[in-house]
mmCIF file of C-alpha atoms in Angstrom:
data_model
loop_
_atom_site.group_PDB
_atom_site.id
_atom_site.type_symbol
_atom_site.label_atom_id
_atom_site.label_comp_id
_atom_site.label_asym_id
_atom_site.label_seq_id
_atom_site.Cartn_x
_atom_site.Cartn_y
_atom_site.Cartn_z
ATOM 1 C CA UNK F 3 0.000 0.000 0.000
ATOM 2 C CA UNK F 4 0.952 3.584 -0.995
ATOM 3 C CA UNK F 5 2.027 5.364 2.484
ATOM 4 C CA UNK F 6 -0.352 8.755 3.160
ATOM 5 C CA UNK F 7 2.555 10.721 4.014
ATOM 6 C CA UNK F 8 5.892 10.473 2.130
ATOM 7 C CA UNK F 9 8.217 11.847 5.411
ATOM 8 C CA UNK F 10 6.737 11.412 8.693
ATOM 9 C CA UNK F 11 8.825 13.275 11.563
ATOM 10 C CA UNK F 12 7.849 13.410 15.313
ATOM 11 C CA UNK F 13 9.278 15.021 17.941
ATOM 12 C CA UNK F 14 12.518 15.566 16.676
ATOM 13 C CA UNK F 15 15.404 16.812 18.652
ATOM 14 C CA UNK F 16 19.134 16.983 17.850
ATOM 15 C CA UNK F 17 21.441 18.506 20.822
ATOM 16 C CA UNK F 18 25.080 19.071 20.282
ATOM 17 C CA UNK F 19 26.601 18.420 23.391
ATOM 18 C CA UNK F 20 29.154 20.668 24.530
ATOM 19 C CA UNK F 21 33.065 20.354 23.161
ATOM 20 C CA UNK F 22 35.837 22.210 24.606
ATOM 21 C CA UNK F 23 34.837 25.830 24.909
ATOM 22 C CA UNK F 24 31.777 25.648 22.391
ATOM 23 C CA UNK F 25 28.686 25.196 24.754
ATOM 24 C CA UNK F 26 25.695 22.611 24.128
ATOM 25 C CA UNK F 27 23.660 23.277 21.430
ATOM 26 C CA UNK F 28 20.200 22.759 20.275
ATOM 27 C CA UNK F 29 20.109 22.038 16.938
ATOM 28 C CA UNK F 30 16.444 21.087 16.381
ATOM 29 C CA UNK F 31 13.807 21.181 19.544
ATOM 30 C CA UNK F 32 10.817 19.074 19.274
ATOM 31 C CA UNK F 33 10.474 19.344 15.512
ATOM 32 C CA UNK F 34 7.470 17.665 13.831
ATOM 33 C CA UNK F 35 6.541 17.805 10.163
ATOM 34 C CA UNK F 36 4.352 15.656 7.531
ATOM 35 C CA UNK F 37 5.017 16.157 3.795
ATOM 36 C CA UNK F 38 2.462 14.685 2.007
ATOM 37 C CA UNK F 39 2.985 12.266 -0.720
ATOM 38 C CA UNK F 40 3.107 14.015 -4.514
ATOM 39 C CA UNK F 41 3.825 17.341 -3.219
ATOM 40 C CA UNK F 42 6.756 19.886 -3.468
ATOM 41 C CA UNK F 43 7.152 20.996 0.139
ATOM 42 C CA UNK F 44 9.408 24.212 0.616
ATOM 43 C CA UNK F 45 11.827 23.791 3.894
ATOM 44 C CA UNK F 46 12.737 27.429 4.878
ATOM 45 C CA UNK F 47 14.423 29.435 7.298
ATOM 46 C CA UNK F 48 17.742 31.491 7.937
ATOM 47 C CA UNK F 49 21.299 30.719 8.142
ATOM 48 C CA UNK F 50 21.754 28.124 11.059
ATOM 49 C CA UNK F 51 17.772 27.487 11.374
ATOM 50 C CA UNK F 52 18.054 23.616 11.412
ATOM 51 C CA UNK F 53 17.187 22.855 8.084
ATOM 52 C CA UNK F 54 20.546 20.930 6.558
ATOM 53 C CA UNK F 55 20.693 19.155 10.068
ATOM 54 C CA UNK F 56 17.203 17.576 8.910
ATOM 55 C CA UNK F 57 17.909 16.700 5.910
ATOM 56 C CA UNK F 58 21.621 15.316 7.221
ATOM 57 C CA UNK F 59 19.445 13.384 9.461
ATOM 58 C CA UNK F 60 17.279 11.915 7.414
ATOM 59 C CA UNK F 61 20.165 10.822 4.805
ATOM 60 C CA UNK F 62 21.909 8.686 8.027
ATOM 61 C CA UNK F 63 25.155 11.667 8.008
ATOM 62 C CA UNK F 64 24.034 12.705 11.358
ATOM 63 C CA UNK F 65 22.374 10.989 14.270
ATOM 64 C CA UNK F 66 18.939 12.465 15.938
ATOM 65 C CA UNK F 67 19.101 12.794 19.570
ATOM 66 C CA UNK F 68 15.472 11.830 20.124
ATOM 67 C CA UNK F 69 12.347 11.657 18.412
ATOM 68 C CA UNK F 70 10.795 9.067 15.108
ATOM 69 C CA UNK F 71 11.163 9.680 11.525
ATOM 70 C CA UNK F 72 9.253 7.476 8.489
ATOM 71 C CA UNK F 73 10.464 7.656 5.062
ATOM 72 C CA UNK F 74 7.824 6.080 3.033
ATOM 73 C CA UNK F 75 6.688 4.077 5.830
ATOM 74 C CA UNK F 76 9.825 3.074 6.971
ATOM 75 C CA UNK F 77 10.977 3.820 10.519
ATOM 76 C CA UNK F 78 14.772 4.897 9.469
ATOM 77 C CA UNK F 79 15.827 3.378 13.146
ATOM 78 C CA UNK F 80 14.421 0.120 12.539
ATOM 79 C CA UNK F 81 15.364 -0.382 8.837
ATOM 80 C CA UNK F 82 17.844 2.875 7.919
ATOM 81 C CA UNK F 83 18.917 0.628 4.789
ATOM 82 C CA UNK F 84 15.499 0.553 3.386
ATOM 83 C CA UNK F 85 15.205 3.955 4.376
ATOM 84 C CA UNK F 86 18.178 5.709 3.098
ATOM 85 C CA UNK F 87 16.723 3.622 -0.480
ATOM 86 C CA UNK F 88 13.695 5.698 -0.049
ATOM 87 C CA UNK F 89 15.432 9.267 -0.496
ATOM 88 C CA UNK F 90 17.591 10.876 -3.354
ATOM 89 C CA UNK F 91 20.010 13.540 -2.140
ATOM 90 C CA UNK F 92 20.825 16.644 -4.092
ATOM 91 C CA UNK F 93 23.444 18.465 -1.706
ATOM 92 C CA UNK F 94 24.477 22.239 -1.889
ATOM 93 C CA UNK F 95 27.945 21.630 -2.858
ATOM 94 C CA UNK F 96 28.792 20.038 -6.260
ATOM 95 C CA UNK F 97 30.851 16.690 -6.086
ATOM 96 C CA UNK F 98 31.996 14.964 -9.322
ATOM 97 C CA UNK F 99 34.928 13.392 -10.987
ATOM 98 C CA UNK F 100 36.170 15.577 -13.905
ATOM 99 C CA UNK F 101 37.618 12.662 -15.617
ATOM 100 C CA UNK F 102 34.366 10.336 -15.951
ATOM 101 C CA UNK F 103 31.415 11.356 -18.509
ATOM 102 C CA UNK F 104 27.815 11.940 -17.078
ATOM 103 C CA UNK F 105 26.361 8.670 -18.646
ATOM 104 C CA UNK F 106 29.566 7.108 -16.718
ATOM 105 C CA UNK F 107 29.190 8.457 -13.578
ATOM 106 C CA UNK F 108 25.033 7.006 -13.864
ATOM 107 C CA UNK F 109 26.601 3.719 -14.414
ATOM 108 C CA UNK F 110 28.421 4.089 -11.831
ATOM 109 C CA UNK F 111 26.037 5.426 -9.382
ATOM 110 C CA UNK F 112 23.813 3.241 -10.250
ATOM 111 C CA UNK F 113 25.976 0.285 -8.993
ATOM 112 C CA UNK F 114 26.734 1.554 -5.931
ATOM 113 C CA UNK F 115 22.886 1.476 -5.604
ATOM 114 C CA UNK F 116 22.891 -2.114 -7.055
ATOM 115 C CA UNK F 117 20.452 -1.318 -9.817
ATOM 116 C CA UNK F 118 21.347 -4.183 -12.225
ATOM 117 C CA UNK F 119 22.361 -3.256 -15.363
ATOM 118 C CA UNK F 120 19.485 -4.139 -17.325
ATOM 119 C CA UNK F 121 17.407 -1.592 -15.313
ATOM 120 C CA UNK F 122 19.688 0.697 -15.145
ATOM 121 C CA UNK F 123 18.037 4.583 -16.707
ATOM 122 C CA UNK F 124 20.860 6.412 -17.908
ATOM 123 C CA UNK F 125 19.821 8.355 -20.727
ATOM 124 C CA UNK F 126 16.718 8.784 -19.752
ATOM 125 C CA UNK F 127 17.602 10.568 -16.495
ATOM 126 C CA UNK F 128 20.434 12.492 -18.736
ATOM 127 C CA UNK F 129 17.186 13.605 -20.636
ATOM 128 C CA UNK F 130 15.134 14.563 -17.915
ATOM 129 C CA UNK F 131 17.665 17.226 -16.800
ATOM 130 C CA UNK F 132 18.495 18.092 -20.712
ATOM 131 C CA UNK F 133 22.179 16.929 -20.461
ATOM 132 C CA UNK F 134 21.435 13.807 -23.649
ATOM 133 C CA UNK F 135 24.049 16.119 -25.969
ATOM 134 C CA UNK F 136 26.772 15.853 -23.053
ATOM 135 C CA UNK F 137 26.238 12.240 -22.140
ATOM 136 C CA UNK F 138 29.861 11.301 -23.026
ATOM 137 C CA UNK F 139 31.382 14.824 -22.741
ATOM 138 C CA UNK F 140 33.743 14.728 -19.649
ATOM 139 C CA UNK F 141 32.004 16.214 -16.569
ATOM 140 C CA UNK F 142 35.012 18.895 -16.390
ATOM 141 C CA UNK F 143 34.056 20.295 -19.450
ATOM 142 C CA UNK F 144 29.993 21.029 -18.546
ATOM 143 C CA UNK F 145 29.509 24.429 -17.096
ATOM 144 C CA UNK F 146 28.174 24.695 -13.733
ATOM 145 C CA UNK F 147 24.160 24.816 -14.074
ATOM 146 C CA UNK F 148 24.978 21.540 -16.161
ATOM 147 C CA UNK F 149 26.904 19.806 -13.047
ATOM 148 C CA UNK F 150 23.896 20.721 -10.901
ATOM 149 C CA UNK F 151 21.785 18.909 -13.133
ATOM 150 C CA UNK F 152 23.922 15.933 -13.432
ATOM 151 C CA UNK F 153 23.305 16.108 -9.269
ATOM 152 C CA UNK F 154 19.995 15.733 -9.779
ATOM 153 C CA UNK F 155 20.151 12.989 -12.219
ATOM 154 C CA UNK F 156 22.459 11.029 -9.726
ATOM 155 C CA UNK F 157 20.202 11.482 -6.719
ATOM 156 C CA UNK F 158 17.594 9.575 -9.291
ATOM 157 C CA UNK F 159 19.395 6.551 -10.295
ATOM 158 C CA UNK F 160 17.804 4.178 -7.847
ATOM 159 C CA UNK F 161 14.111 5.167 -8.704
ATOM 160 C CA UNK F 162 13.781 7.099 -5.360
ATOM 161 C CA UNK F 163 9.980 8.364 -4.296
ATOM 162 C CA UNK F 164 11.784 11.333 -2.371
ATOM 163 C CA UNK F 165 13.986 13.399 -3.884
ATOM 164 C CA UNK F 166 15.868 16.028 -1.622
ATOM 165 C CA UNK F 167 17.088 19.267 -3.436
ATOM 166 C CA UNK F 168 19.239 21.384 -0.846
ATOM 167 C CA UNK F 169 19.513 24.841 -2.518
ATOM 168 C CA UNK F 170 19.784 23.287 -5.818
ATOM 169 C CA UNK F 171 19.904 27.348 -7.457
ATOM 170 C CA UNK F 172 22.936 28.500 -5.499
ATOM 171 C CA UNK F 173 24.832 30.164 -7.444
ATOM 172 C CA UNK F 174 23.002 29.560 -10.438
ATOM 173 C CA UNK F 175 22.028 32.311 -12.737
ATOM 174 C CA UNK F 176 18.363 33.001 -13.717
ATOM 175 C CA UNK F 177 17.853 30.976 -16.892
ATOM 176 C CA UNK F 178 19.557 28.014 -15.510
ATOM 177 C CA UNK F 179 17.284 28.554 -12.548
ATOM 178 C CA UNK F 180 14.226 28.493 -14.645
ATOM 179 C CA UNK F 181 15.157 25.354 -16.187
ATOM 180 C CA UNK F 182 15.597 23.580 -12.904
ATOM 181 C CA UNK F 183 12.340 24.506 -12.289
ATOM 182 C CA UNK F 184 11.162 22.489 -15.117
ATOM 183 C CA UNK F 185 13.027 19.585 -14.023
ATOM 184 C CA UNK F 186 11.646 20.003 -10.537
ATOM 185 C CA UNK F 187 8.260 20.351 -11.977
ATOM 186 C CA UNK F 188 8.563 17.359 -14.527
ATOM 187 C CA UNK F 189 9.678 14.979 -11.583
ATOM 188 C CA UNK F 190 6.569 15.928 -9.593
ATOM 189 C CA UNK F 191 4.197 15.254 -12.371
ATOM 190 C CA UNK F 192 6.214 11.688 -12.232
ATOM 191 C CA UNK F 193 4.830 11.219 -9.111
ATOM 192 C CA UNK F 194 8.250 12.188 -7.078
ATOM 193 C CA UNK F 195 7.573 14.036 -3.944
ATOM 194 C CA UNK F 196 10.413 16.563 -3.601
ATOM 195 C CA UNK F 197 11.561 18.160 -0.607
ATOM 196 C CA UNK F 198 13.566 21.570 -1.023
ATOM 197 C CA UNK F 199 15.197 24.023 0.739
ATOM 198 C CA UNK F 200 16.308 27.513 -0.440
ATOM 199 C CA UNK F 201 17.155 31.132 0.176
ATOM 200 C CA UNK F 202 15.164 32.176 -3.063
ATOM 201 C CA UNK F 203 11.816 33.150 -1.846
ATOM 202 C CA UNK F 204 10.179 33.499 -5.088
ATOM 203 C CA UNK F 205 11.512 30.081 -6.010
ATOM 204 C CA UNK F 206 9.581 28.065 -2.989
ATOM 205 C CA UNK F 207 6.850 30.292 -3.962
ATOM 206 C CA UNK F 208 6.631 29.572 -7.549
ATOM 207 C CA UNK F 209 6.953 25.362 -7.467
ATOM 208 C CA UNK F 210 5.927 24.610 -3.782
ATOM 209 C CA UNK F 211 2.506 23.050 -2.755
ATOM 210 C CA UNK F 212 3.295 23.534 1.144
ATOM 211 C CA UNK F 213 5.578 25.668 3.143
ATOM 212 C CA UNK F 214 7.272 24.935 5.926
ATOM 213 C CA UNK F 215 9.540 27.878 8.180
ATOM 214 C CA UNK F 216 11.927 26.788 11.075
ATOM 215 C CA UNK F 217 14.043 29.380 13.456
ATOM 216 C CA UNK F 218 16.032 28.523 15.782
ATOM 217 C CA UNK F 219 15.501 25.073 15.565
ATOM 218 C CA UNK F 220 11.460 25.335 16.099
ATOM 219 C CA UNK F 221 8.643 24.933 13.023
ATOM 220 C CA UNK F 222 7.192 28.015 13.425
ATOM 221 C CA UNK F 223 4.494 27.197 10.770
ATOM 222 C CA UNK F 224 3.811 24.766 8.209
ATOM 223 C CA UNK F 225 1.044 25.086 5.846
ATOM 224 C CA UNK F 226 -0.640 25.269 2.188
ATOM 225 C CA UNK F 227 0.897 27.780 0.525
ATOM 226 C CA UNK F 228 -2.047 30.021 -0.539
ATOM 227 C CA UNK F 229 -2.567 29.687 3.611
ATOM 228 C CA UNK F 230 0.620 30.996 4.669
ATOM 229 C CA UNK F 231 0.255 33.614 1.677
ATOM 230 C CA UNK F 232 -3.170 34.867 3.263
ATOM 231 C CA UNK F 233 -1.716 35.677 6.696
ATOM 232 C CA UNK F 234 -0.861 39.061 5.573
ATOM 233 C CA UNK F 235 -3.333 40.522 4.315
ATOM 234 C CA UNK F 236 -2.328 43.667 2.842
ATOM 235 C CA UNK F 237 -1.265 45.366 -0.822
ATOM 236 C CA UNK F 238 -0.062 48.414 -1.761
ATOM 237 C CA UNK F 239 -1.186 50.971 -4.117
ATOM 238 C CA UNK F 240 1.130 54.146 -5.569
ATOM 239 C CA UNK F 241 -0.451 56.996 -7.549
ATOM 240 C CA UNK F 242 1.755 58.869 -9.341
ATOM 241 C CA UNK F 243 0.213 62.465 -9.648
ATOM 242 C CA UNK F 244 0.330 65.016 -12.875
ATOM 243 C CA UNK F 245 2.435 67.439 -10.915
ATOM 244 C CA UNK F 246 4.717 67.863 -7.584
ATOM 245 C CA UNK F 247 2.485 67.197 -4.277
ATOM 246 C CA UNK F 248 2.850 69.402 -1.648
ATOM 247 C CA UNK F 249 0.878 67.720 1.338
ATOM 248 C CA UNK F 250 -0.780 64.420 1.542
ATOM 249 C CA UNK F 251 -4.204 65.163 1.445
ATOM 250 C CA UNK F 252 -6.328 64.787 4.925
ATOM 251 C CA UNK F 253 -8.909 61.695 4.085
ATOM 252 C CA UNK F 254 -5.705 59.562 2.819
ATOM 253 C CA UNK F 255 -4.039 58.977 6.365
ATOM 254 C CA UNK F 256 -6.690 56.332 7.307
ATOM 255 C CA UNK F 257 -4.775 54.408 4.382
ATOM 256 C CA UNK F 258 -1.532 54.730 5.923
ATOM 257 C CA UNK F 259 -0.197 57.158 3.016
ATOM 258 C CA UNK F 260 3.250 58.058 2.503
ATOM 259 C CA UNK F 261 4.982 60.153 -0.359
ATOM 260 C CA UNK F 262 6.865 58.365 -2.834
ATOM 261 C CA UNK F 263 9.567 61.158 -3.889
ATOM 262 C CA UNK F 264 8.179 64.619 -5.011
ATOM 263 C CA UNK F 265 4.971 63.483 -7.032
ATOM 264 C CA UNK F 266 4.233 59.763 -6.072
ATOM 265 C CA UNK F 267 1.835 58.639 -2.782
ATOM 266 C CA UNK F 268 1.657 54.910 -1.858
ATOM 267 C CA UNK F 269 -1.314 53.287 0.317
ATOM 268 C CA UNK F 270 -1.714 50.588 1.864
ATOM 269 C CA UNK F 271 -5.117 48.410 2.176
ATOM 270 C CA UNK F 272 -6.739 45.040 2.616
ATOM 271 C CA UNK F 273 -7.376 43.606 -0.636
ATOM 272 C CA UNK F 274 -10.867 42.802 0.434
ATOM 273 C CA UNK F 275 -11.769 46.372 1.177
ATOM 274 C CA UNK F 276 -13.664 48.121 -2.160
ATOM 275 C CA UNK F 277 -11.538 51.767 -1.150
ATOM 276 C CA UNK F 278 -9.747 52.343 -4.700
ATOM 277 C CA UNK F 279 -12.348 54.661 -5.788
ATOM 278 C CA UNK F 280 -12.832 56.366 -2.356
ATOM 279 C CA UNK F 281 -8.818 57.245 -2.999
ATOM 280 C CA UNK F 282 -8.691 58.311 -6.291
ATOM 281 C CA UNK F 283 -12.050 60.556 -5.016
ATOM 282 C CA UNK F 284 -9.986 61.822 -2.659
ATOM 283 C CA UNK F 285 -6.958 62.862 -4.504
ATOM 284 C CA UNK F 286 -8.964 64.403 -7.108
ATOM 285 C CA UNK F 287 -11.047 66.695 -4.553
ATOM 286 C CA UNK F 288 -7.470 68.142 -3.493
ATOM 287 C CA UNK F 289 -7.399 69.008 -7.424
ATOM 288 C CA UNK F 290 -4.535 66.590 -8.319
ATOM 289 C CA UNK F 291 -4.406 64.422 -11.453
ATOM 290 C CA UNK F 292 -3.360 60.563 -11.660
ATOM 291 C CA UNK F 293 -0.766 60.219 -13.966
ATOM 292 C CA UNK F 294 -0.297 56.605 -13.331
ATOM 293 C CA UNK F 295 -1.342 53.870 -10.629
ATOM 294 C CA UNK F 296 0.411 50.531 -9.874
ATOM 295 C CA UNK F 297 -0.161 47.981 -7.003
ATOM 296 C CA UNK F 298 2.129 45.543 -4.861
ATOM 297 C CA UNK F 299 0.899 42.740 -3.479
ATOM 298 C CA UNK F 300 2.133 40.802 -0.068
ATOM 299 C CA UNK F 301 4.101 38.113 -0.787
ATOM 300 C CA UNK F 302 6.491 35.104 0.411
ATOM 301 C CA UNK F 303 9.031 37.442 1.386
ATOM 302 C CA UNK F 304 6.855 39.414 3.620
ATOM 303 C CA UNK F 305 5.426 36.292 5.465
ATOM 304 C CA UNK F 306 9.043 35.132 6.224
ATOM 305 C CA UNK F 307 10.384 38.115 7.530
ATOM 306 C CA UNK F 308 7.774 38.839 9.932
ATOM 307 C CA UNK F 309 7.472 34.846 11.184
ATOM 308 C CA UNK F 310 11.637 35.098 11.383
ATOM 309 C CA UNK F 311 12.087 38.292 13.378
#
């Protein structure tokens, strides 16, 4: 039977105990998560958060002090073999052998995974993540977006149902980005649940189903994305005027109005509230013109910052 939930973690804590003149530390304090099967489940959180000592955790490089974790239905304590199996890990840094080819290096992986040959997927991974043309170009020779995609391809070699990107875009420029976001995509329609972590909002926010923020070693909320989105529930509106304004005028301040430079005001509002007409009214009794109007809307970014502070 399918499991409900691909990761199951309860009560996790990891505490590092104290070493010479570096005191204890708490690395993760009763954390407890459920990504669901099929979904792309953003891990956030700042520098030091707790987020690579999960994900260490659940790949067996680091041992939990307390606390249960299920990878597809396996307890990783009572079968971390089977386990491990479950899970594909992308890491942050880049590790390959310059003098191997990517189809190589498959092979290779691949055995260490003992896939038998027969069922081994080499060029069909290499096609997944668009590297088919470099299949027996030495890895030295790809550029770097192209070794982060051969990362990805390796973490698949075993047929995984989790697949772990740990900032997969570091250091990756925009159009490589983009692309990685197809990949990421394309292995979710396969039915791959993927679990990522990153320090590009507006990446989690453009592929993730749920969102997940730990500080200081805490969860301080996991939801639906469109549910975390909704918490703040503001946007912003800036009128740029037909000439130089002097004073905000009076009935504005109930929007929270501030000048934008010498002919600009921006507002602020809840997006459920019908009050864009009541401002433009109100700029146009003070005999101003509109020149131009644009909005801003809350987003990711926003949410984090004021959960993190």
């Amino acid at each position: 039977m399918m499991p409900e939930f691909a990761i199951e973690i309860k009560n996790l804590k990891k505490i590092y105990k104290k070493s010479g003149r570096s005191p204890e530390k708490v690395a993760l304090d009763d954390v407890s998560l459920t990504i669901p099967k099929g979904s792309i489940f953003a891990l956030l959180g700042p520098n030091g958060a707790g987020k690579s000592t999960i994900i260490n955790i659940l790949a067996g490089l680091v041992t939990k002090t307390s606390g249960s974790i299920h990878v597809w239905d396996t307890d990783i304590d009572k079968d971390p073999r089977q386990g491990k199996a479950a899970i594909g890990v992308v890491p942050q840094e880049i590790n390959y052998d310059p003098f191997f080819t990517p189809r190589q290096l498959l092979n290779i992986q691949g055995g260490l995974y003992g896939v038998p040959k027969a069922e081994l997927r080499t060029m069909a991974l290499l096609k997944l993540v668009g590297l088919e043309q470099q299949a027996d170009s030495y890895t030295r020779t790809l550029s770097g977006g192209m070794r982060r995609r051969l990362m990805v391809a390796k973490a698949m070699v075993h047929t995984p149902p989790i697949l772990v990107l740990d900032e997969p875009t570091a250091g990756v420029d925009i159009e490589l980005r983009r692309e990685l976001w197809v990949n990421v995509r394309d292995l979710s329609r396969s039915g791959v649940t993927v679990l990522l972590t990153t320090h590009y909002l507006e990446e989690a926010e453009a592929l993730c189903d749920m969102i997940a923020i730990i500080n200081h070693g805490k969860i301080v909320v996991c939801e639906e994305k469109e549910t975390l989105l909704a918490r703040i529930d503001q946007k912003e509106i800036t009128f740029r005027l037909d000439r130089e304004l002097k004073n905000i005028p009076a009935g504005l301040t109930q929007f929270h109005a501030e000048k934008q430079g010498n002919r600009s005001v921006k507002c602020r509002y809840s997006p459920g509230e019908q009050v864009v007409g009541q401002m433009i009214d109100l700029i146009g009794k003070e005999g101003y013109g509109i020149a131009d109007i644009s909005t801003d809307e809350s987003d990711l970014e926003d949410v984090f910052l004021q959960l993190t502070k």
